[in-house]
Short mmCIF file of C-alpha atoms in Angstrom, two decimals:
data_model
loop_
_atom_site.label_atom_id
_atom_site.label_comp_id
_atom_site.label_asym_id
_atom_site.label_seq_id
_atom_site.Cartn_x
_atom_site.Cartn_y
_atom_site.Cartn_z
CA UNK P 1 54.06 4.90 135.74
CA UNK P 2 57.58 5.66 134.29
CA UNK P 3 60.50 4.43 136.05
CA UNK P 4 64.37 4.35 135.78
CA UNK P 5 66.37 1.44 136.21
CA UNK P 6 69.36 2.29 137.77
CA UNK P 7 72.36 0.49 135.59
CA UNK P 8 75.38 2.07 135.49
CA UNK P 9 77.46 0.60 138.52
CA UNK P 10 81.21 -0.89 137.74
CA UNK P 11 80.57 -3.87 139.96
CA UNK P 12 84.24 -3.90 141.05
CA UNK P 13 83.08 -6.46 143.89
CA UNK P 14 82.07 -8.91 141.48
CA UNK P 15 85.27 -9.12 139.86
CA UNK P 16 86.26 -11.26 137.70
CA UNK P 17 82.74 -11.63 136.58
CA UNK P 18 82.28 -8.22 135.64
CA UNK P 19 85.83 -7.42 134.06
CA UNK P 20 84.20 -8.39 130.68
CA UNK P 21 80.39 -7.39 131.54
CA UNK P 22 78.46 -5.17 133.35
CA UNK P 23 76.78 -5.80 136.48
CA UNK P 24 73.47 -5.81 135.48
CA UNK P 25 74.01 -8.46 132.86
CA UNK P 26 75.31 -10.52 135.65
CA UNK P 27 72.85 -14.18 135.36
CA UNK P 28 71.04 -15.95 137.90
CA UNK P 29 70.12 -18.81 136.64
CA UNK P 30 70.71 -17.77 133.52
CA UNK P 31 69.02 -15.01 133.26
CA UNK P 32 70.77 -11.31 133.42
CA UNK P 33 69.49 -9.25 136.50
CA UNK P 34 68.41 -6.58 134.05
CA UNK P 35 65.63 -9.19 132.67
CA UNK P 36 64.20 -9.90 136.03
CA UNK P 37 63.51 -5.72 136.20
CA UNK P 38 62.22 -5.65 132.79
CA UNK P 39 59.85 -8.41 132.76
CA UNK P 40 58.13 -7.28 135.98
CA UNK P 41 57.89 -3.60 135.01
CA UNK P 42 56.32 -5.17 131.95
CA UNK P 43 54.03 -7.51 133.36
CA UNK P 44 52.57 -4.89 135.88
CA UNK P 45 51.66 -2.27 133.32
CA UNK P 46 54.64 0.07 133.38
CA UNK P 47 54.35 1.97 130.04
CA UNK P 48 58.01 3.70 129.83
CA UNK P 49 61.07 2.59 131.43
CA UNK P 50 64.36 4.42 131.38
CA UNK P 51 67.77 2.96 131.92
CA UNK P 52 70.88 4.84 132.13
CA UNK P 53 74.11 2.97 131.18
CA UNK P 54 77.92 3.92 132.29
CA UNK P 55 80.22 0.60 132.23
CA UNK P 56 80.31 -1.55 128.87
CA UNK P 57 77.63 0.63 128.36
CA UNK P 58 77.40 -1.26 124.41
CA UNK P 59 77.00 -4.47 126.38
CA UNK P 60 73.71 -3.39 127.96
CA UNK P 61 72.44 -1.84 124.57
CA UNK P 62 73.30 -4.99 122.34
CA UNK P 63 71.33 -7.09 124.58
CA UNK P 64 68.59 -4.71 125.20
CA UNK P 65 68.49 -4.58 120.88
CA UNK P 66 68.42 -8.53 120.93
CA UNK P 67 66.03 -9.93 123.67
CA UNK P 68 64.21 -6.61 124.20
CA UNK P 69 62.77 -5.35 120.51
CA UNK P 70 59.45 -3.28 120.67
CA UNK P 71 59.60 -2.53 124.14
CA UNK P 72 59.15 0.91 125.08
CA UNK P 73 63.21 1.23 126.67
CA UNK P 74 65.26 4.39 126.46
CA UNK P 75 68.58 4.37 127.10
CA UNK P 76 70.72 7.30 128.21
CA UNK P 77 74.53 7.39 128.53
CA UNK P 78 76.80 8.82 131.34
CA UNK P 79 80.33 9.98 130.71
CA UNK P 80 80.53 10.75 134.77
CA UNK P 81 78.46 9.52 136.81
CA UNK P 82 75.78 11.71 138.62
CA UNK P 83 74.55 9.51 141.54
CA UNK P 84 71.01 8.36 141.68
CA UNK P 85 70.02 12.09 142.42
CA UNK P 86 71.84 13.53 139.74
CA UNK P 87 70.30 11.06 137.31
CA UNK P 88 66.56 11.85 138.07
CA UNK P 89 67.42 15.23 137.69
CA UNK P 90 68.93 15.53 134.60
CA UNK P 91 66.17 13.10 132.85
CA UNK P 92 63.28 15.22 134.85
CA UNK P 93 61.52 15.93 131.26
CA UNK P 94 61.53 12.02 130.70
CA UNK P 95 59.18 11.63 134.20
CA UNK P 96 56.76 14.38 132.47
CA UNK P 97 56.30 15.95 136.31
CA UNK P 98 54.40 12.39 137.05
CA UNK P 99 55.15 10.27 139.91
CA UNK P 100 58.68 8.30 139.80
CA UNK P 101 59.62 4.67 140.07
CA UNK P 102 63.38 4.26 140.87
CA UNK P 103 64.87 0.97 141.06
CA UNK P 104 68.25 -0.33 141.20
CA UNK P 105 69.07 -3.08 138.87
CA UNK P 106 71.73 -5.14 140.98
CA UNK P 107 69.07 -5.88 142.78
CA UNK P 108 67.41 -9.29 142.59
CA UNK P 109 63.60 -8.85 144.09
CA UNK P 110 60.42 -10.73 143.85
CA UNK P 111 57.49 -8.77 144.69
CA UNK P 112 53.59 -8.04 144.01
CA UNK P 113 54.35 -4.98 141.62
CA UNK P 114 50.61 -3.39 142.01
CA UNK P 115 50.51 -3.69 145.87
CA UNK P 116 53.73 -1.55 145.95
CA UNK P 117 52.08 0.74 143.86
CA UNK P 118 49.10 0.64 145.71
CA UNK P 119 50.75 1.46 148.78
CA UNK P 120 52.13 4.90 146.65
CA UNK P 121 48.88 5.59 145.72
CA UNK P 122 47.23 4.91 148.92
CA UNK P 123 49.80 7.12 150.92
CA UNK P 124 49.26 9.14 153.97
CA UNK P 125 48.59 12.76 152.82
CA UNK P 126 52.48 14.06 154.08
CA UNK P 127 53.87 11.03 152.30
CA UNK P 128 56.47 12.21 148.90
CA UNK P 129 57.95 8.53 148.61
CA UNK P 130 57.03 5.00 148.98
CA UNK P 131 60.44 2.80 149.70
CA UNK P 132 60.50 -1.04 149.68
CA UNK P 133 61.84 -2.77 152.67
CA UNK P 134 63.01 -6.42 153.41
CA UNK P 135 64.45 -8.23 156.53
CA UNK P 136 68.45 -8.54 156.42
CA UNK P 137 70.64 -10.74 157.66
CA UNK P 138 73.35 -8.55 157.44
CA UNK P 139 71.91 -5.47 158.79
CA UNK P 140 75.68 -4.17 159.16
CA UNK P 141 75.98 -3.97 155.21
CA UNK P 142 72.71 -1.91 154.69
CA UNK P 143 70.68 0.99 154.97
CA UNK P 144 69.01 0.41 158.36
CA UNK P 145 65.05 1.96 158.70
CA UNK P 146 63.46 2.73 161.87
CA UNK P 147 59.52 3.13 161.46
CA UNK P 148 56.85 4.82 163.60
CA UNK P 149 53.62 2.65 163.94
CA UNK P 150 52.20 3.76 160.99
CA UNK P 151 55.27 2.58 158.74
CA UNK P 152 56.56 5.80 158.48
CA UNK P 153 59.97 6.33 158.52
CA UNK P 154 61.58 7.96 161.14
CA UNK P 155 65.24 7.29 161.18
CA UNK P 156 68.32 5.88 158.99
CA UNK P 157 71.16 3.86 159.87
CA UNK P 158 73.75 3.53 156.87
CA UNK P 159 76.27 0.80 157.21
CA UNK P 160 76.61 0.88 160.93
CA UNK P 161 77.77 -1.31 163.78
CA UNK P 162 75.07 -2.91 165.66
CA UNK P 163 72.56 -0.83 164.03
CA UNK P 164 69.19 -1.51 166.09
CA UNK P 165 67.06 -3.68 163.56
CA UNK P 166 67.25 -5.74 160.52
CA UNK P 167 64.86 -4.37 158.87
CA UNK P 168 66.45 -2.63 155.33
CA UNK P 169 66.37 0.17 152.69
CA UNK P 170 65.47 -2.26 149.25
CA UNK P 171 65.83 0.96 147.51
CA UNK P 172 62.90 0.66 145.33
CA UNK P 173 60.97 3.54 145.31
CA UNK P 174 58.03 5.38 144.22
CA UNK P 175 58.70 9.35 144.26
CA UNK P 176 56.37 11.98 143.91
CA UNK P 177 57.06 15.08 141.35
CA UNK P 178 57.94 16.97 144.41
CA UNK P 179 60.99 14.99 145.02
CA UNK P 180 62.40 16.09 141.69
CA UNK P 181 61.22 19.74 142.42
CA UNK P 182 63.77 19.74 145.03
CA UNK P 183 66.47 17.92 143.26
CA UNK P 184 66.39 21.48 141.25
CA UNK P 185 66.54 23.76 143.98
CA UNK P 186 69.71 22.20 145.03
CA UNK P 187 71.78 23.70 142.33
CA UNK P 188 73.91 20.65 141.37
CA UNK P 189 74.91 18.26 139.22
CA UNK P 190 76.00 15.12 141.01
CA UNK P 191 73.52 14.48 143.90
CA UNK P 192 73.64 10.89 145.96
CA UNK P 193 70.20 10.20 146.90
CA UNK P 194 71.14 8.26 150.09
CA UNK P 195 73.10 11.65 151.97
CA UNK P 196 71.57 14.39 150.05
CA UNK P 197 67.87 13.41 149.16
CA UNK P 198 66.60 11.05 151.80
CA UNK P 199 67.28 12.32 154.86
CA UNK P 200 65.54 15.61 153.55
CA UNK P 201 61.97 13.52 153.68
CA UNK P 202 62.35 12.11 156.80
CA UNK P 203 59.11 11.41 158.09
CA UNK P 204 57.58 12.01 154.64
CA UNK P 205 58.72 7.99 153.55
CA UNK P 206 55.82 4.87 154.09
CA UNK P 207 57.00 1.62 153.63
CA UNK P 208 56.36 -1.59 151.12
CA UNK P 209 57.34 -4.21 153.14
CA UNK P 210 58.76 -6.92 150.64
CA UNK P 211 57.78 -10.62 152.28
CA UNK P 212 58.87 -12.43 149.62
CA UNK P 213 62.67 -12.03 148.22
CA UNK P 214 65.21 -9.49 148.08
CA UNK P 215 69.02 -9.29 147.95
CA UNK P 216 71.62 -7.06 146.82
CA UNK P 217 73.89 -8.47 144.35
CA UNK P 218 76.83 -7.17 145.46
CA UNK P 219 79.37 -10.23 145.86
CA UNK P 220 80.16 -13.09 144.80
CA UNK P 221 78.90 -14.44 148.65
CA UNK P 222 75.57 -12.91 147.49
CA UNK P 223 75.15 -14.33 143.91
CA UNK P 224 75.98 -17.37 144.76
CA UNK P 225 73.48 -17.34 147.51
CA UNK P 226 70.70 -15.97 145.10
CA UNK P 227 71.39 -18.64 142.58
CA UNK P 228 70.86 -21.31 145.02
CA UNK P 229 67.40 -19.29 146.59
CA UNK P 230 65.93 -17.85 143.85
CA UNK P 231 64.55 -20.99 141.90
CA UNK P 232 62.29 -21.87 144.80
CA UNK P 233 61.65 -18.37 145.63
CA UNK P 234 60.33 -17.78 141.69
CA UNK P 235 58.81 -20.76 141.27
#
């Protein structure tokens, strides 16, 4: 399965960390987030992975060159970026009209790679994407999901107050080739996935629920919280 890691964020709320590098080279426990992604895609049998680069944009492709070497990594750079949307879209050649994992890399996750992909492949028959989902304790600061019995979902709640759940967007997905399809038909460049794409498959979404870790990287509340957790959590 072919999948893009998602790497071009400025990681302004990580400042002063990431005034000299880019988010996704951000360590825990000394070891960039980027590795984390790379290593599982590897380990589980992902063939191809594609990684598009913005900020310090060299950064990411020196160490890629250095700890990376004979992995099967393509890198693509963006003078503007296009949101997550506009991204798939303009590398749809690169997903060869194949089923679509989409990751972002300021993530920090630890999770059986084949039973997410398993859950994809097992997918009710109306089902175009397979998102992961984790239990938040800031349910404020995320992408609230509200399932029906079977897992589907059924409702979004982005960044609300007292949003009725915990229970989060990880935004990892698997997407079928019909999600890019209609990427195309909307006519644009710059497409955010969370306003413009998601809402569109309401009901068409099952769930990966992800027991073991998950956190957003996104201050320096969070990475210092993931330095102290993860150890155990990897271990």
């Amino acid at each position: 399965m072919r999948t893009l890691l998602l790497a071009a964020g400025l990681g302004t709320r990580l400042s002063p960390l990431t005034d000299s590098i880019p988010k996704c080279l951000v360590e825990i426990n000394n070891k960039p987030l980027l590795d984390y992604w790379i290593e599982l895609l590897v380990k589980g049998g992902v063939t191809e992975i594609l990684i598009n680069l913005h900020y310090l944009h060299e950064k990411v492709r020196s160490h890629l060159a250095k700890h990376h070497l004979g992995k099967n990594i393509t890198c693509v750079y963006e003078e503007e970026l296009l949101g997550t949307g506009g991204t798939l879209l303009k590398n749809k050649e690169f997903f060869a009209n194949e089923p679509v994992m989409l990751i972002h890399a300021d993530n920090l996750s630890h999770f059986d790679l084949h039973a997410f992909i398993q859950k994809y492949e097992n997918r009710e028959k109306e089902v175009e994407i397979t998102m992961m989902t984790f239990n938040t304790t800031n349910p404020e600061e995320c992408g609230i999901v509200e399932l029906d019995e079977r897992g589907i979902v059924v409702a979004f709640y982005e960044k609300i107050k007292n949003p009725p759940g915990n229970l989060a967007n990880g935004a990892v997905y698997i997407l079928s080739p019909s999600v890019l399809d209609y990427l195309s038909r909307l006519g644009k460049e710059e497409i955010d996935f969370s306003t413009e794409v998601l809402p569109h498959f309401l009901r068409r979404i099952n769930t990966f629920h992800n027991e073991v870790y998950h956190r957003d990287i996104g201050t320096l509340e969070s990475l210092t919280a993931a330095r102290r957790e993860f150890p155990a959590i990897s271990a």
